[in-house]
Short mmCIF file of C-alpha atoms in Angstrom, two decimals:
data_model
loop_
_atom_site.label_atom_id
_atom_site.label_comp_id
_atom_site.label_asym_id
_atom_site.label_seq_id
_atom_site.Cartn_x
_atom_site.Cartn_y
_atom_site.Cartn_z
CA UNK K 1 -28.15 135.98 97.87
CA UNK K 2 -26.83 135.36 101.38
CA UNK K 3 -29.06 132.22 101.31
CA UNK K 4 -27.62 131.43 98.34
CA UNK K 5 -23.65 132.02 99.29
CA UNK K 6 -24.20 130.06 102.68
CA UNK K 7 -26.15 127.37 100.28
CA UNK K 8 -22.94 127.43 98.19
CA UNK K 9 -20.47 127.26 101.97
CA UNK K 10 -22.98 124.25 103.36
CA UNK K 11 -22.04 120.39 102.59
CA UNK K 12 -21.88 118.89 99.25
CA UNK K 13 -22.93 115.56 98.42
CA UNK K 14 -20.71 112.94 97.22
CA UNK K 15 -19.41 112.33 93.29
CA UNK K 16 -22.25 109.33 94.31
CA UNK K 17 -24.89 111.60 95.92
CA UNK K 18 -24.30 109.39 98.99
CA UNK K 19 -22.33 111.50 101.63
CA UNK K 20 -20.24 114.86 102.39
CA UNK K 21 -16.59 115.06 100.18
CA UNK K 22 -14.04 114.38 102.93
CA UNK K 23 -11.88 117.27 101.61
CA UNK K 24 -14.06 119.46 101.85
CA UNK K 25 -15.30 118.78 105.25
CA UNK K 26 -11.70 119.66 106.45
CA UNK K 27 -11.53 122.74 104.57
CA UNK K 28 -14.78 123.80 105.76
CA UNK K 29 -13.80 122.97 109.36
CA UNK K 30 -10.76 125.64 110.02
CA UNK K 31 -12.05 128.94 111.13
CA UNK K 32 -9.79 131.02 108.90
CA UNK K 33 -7.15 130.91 105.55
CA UNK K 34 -4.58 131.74 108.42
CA UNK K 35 -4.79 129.18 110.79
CA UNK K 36 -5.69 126.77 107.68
CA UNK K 37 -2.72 126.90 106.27
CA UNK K 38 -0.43 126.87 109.93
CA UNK K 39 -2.56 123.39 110.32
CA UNK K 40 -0.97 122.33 107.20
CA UNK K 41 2.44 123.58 107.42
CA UNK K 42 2.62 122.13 111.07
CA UNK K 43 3.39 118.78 110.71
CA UNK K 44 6.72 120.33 107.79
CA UNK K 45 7.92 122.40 110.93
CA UNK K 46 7.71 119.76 113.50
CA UNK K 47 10.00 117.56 111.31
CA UNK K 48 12.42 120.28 109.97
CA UNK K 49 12.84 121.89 113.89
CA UNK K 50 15.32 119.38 115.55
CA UNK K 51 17.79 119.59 112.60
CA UNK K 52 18.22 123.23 112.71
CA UNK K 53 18.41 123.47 116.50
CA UNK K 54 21.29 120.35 116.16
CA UNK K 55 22.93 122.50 113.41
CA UNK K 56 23.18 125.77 115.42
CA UNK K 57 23.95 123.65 118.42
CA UNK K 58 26.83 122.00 116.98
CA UNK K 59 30.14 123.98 117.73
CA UNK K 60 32.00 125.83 114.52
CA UNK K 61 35.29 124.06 113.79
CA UNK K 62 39.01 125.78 114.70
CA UNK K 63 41.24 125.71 111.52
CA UNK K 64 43.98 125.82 113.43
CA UNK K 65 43.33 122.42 114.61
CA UNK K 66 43.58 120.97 111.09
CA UNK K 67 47.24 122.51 111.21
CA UNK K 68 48.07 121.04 114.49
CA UNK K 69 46.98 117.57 113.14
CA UNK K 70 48.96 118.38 109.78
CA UNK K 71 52.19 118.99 111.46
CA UNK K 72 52.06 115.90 113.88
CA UNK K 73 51.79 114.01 111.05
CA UNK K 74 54.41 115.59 108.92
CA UNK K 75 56.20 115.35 111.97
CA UNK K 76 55.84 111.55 111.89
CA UNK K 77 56.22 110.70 108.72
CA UNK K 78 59.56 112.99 108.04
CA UNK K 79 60.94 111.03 111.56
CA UNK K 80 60.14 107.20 109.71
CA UNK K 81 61.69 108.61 106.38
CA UNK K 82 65.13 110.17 108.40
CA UNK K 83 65.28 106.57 110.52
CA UNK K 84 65.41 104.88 107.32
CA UNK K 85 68.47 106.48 105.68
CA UNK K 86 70.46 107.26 108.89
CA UNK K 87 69.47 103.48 110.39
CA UNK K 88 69.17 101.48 107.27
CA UNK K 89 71.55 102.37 104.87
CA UNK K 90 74.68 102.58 106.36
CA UNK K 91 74.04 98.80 107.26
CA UNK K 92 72.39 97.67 103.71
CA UNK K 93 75.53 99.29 102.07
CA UNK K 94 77.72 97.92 104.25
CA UNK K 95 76.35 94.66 103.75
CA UNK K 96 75.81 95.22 100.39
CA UNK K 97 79.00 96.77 98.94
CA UNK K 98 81.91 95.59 101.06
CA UNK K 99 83.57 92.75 102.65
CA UNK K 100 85.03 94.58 105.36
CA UNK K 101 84.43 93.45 108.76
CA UNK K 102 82.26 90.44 107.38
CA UNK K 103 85.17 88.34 105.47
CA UNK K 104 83.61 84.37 105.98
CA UNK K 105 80.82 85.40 107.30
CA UNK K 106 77.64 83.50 106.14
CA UNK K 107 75.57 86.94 105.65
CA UNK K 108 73.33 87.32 102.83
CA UNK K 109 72.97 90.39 100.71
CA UNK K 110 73.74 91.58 96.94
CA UNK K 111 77.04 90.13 97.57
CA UNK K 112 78.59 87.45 100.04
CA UNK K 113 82.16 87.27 101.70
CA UNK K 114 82.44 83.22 101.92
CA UNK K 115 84.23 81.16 99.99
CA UNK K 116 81.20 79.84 98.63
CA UNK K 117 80.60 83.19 96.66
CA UNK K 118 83.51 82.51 94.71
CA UNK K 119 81.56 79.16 92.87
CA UNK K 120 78.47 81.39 93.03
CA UNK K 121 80.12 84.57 91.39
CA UNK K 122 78.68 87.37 93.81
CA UNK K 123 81.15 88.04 96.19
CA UNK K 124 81.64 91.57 97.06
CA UNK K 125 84.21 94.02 94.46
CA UNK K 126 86.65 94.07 97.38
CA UNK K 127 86.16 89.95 98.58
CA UNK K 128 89.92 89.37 96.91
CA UNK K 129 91.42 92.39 98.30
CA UNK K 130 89.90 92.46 101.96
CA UNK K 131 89.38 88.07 102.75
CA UNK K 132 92.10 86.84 100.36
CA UNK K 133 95.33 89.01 100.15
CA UNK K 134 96.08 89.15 103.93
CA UNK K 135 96.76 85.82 103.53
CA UNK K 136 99.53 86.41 100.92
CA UNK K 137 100.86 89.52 101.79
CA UNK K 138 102.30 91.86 104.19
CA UNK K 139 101.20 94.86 103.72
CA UNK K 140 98.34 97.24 104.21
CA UNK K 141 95.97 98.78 101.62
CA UNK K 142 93.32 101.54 102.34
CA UNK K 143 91.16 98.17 101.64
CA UNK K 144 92.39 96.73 105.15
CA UNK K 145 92.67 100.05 107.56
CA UNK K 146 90.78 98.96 110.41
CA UNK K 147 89.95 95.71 109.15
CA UNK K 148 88.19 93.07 111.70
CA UNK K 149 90.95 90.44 112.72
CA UNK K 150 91.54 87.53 110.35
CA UNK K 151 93.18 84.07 111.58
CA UNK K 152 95.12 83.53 108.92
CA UNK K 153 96.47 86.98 107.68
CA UNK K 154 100.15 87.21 107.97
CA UNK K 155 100.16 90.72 109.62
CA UNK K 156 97.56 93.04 110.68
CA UNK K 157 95.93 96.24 109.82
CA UNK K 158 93.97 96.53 112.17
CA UNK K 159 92.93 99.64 114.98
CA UNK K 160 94.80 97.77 117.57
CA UNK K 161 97.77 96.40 116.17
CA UNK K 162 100.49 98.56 117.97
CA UNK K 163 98.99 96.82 120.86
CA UNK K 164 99.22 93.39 119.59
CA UNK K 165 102.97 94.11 118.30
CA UNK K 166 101.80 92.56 114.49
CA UNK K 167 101.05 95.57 112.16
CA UNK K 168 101.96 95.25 108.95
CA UNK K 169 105.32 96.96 107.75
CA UNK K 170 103.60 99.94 106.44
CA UNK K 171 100.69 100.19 108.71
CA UNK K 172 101.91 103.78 109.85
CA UNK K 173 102.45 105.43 106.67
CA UNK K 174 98.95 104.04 104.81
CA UNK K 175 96.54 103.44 107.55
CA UNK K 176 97.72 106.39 109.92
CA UNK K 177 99.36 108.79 107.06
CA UNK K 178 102.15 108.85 109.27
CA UNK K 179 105.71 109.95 107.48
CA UNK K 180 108.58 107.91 107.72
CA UNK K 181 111.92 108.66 109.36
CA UNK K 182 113.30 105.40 109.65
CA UNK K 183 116.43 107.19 107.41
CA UNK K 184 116.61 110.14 110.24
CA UNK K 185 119.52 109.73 112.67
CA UNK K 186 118.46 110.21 116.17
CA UNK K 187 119.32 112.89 118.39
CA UNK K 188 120.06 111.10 121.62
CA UNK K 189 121.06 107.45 119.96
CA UNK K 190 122.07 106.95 123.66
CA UNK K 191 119.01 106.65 124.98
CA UNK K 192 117.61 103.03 126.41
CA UNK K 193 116.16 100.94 123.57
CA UNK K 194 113.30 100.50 123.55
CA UNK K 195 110.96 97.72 121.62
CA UNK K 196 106.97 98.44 121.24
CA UNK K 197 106.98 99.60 124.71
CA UNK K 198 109.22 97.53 126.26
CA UNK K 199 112.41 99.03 128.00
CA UNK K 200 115.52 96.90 128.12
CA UNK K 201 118.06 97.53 131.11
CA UNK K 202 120.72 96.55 128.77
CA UNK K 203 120.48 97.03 124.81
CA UNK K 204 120.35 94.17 123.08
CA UNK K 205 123.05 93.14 120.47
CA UNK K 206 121.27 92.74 116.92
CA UNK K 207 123.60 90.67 114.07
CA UNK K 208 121.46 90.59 111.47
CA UNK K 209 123.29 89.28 107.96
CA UNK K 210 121.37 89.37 104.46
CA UNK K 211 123.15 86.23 102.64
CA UNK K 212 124.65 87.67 99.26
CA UNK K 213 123.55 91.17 99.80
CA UNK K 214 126.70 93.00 98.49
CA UNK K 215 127.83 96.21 100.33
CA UNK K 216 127.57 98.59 96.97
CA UNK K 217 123.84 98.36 97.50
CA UNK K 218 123.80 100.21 100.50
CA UNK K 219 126.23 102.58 99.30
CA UNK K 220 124.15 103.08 95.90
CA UNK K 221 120.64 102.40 97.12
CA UNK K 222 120.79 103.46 100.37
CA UNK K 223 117.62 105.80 99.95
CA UNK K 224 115.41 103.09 99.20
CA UNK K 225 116.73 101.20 102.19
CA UNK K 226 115.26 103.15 104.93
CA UNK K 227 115.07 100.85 107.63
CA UNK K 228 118.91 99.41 107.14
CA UNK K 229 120.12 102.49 106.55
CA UNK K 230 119.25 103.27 110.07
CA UNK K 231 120.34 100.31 111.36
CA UNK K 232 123.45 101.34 109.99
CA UNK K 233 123.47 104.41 111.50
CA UNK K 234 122.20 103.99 115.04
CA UNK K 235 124.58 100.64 115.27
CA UNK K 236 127.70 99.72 114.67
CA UNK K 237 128.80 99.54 110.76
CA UNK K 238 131.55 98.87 108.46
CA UNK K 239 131.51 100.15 104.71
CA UNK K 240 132.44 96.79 104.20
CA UNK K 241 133.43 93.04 104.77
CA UNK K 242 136.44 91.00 103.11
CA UNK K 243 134.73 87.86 103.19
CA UNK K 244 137.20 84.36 104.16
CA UNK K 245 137.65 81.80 101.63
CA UNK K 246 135.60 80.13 99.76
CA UNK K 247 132.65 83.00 100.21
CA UNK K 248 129.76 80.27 100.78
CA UNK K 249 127.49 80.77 103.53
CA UNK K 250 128.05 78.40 105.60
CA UNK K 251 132.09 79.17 106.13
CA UNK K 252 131.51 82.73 106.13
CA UNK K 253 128.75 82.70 108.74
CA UNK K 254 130.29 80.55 110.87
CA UNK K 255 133.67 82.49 110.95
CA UNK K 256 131.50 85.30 111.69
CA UNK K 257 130.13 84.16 115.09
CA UNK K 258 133.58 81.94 116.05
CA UNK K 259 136.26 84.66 114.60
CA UNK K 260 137.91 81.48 113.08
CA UNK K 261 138.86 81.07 109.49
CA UNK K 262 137.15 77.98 107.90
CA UNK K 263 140.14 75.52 108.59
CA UNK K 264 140.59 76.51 111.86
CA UNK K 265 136.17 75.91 112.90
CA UNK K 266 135.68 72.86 110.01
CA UNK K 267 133.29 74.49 107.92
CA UNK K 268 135.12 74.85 104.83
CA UNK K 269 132.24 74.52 102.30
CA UNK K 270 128.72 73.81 101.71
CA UNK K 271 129.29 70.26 100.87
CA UNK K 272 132.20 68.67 102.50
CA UNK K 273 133.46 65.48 102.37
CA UNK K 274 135.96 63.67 105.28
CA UNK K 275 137.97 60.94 104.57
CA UNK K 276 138.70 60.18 108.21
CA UNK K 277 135.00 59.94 108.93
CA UNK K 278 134.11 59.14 105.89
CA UNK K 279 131.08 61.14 105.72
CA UNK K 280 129.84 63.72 103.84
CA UNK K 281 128.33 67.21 105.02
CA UNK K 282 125.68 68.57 102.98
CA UNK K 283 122.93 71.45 103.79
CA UNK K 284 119.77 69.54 103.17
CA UNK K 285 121.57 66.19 104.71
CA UNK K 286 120.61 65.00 108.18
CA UNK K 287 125.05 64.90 108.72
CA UNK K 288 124.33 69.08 108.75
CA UNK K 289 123.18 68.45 112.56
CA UNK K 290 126.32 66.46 113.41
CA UNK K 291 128.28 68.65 115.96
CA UNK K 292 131.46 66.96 114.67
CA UNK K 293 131.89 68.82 111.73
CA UNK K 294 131.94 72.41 113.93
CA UNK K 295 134.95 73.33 115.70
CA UNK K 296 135.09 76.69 117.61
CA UNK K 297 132.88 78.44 120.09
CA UNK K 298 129.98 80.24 118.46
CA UNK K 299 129.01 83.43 120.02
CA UNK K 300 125.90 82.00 121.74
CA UNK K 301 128.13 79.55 123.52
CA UNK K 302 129.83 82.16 124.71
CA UNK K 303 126.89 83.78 125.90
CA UNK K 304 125.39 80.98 127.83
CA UNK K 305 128.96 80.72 130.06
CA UNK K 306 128.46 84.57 130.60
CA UNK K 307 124.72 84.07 131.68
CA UNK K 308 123.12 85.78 129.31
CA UNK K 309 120.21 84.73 126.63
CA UNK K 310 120.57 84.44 122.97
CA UNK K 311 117.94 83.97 120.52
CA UNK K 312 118.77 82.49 116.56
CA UNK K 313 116.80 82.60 113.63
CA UNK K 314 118.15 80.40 110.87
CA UNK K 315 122.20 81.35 111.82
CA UNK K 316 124.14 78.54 110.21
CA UNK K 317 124.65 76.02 112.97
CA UNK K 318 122.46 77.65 115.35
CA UNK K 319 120.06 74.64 114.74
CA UNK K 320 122.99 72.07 116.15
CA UNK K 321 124.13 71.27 119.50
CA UNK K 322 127.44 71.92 119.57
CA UNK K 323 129.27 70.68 122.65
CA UNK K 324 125.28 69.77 124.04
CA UNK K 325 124.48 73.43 124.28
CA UNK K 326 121.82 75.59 122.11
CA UNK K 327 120.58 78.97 121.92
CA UNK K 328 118.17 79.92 124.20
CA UNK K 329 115.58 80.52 121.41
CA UNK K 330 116.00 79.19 118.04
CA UNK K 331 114.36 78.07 114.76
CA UNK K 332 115.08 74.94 112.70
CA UNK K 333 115.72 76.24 109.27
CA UNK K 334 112.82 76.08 106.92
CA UNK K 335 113.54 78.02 103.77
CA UNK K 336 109.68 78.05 103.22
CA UNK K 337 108.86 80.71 105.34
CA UNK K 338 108.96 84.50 104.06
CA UNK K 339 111.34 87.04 105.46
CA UNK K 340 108.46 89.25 106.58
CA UNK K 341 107.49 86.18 108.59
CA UNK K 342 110.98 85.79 110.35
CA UNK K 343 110.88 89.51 110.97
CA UNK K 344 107.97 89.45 112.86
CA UNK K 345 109.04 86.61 114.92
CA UNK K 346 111.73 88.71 115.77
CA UNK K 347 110.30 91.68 117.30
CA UNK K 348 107.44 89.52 119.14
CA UNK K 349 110.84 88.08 120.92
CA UNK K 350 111.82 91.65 121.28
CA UNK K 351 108.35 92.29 122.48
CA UNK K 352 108.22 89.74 125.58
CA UNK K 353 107.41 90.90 128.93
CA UNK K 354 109.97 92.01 131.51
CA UNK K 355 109.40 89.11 133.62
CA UNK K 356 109.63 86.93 130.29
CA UNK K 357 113.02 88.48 129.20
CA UNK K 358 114.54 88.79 132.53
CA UNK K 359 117.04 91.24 133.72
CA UNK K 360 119.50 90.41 130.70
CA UNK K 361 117.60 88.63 127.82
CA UNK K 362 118.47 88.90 124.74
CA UNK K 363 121.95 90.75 125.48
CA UNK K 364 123.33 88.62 122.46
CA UNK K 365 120.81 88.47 119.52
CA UNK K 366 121.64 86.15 116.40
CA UNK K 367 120.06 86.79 113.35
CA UNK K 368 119.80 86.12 109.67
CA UNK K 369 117.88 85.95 106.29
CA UNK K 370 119.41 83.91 104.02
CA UNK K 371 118.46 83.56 100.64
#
């Protein structure tokens, strides 16, 4: 029997009968089922050994790092979204929504503020109120508080006006919400005058004369008069005037300023005509300027022998050189230009440096607005 089992463990022939079976040659060759099968498995642990060792020596992940990383970037991305509204969108509606500050400016947007947008129908909703109406009028809107200087606007509404001396007439009360008390008398009305800031040694005389502005309106509208109602009661005022004969405005304004009648100074009309020089006087004539027809010595006359200043703004006869003299300011009348226009002029005269006015300019001030 042993014969027979080591017969049975000895080398088999071939499927040919020619030679030993390969496999079996290898499986007869290990010494024992235990090592056997380690010489098999070897070559699996070899291959499988480096990736565990990596594995356990790769370092275990801190989760607090992914929430480090999470916050930076939250971090960054809230920043970019915050720049956005608080950088960009206070310009993109500016640009966008209003013509203030950008009134003929070529800038591209939603809407324009050229005159170009007009033909191509997308100017701004406030184009006509912000670039057009200071043109037109003089006053402010809460379209034009702080607006950016224009050329051509009449007055201004802008942060520095006072400064310039050229705010619009209610600049104070819409722009600054200031309260009027141009109809308050003042406490001390005999305190130097004083004119945006300037200080005159010697108050100025203001004769201001409305033509055909009868002297019930005061008396019955005085409230909605402010600013002539406190002319009238810082100056000097009558409740009325008899006016000389005939009551044009030529003979009464020149009686005012000579203290003739009109057949005493020669201005007895509007139209005259003189046999003995056989001309004929006429407002809109080029005989107006002939100082022939004006008798008298006008009050700016009389200032200029004194050696004081006087300025005129459209005073009957102010505009003619009588006996070769004329006010030291004055303005050739030109019925085109608006009252607030004239006003202004006015108190940029008042305005004029010290050095500008003198010691005594303006001691005698001629004024009117005729209609």
């Amino acid at each position: 029997m042993e014969r027979g089992g080591q017969a049975g463990l000895g080398s088999r022939e071939g499927p040919a009968g020619n030679g030993p079976d390969p496999g079996c040659a290898r499986a007869a060759a290990a010494p024992g089922d235990g090592q056997a099968a380690a010489a098999l498995l070897a070559p699996m642990d070899l291959g499988e050994e480096p990736l565990e060792k990596a594995a356990r020596a790769r370092p275990a992940k801190d989760p607090n790092t992914y929430k480090v990383l999470s916050l930076v970037l939250s971090v960054c991305v809230l920043t970019t979204i915050l720049g956005c509204i608080f950088g960009l969108k206070p310009s993109c509606a500016k640009e966008v929504k209003s013509c203030k500050g950008r009134c003929f400016e070529r800038t591209f947007g939603n809407c324009r503020c050229d005159v170009a947008c007009v033909d191509l129908g997308n100017c701004c909703l406030d184009y006509q109120e912000t670039c057009i109406e200071p043109e037109r009028i003089w006053t402010c809107s809460k379209f034009r508080c702080g607006e950016k200087r224009l050329s051509r606007s009449l007055c201004s509404c802008s942060d520095d006006c006072r400064d310039k001396g050229d705010c619009c007439v209610n600049y104070s009360s819409v722009c600054l919400g200031e309260v009027s008390n141009a109809h308050l008398v003042p406490q001390q009305p005999d305190i130097p005058l004083h004119g945006g800031g300037v200080l005159f040694e010697m108050p100025p005389t203001l004769l201001f004369s409305l033509d055909g502005f009868r002297a019930e309106y005061l008396h019955t509208w005085g409230g909605l008069l402010p600013v002539i109602s406190k002319l009238k009661n810082c100056g000097t005022y009558t409740k009325n005037m008899r006016p000389v004969y005939p009551t044009k405005t030529f003979p009464n304004h020149y009686s005012i300023v000579t203290g003739l009648y009109p057949e005493s100074h020669g201005i007895i009309d509007n139209k005259i005509y003189d046999p003995k020089m056989n001309a004929f006087f006429a407002l809109k004539s080029k005989e107006k300027f002939n100082p022939e027809w004006y008798k008298g010595e006008p009050i700016w006359l009389t200032t200029k022998y004194q050696g004081l200043k006087s300025g005129t703004f459209f005073w009957p006869g102010s505009d003619v050189e009588i006996k070769g003299i004329l006010p030291d300011i004055y303005k050739m009348y030109n019925g085109s230009i608006p009252f607030e226009e004239r006003i202004l002029a006015v108190l940029k005269w008042l305005q004029l440096p010290k050095d500008e006015r003198r010691t005594r300019f303006f001691r005698s001030f001629i004024w009117t607005s005729q209609q």
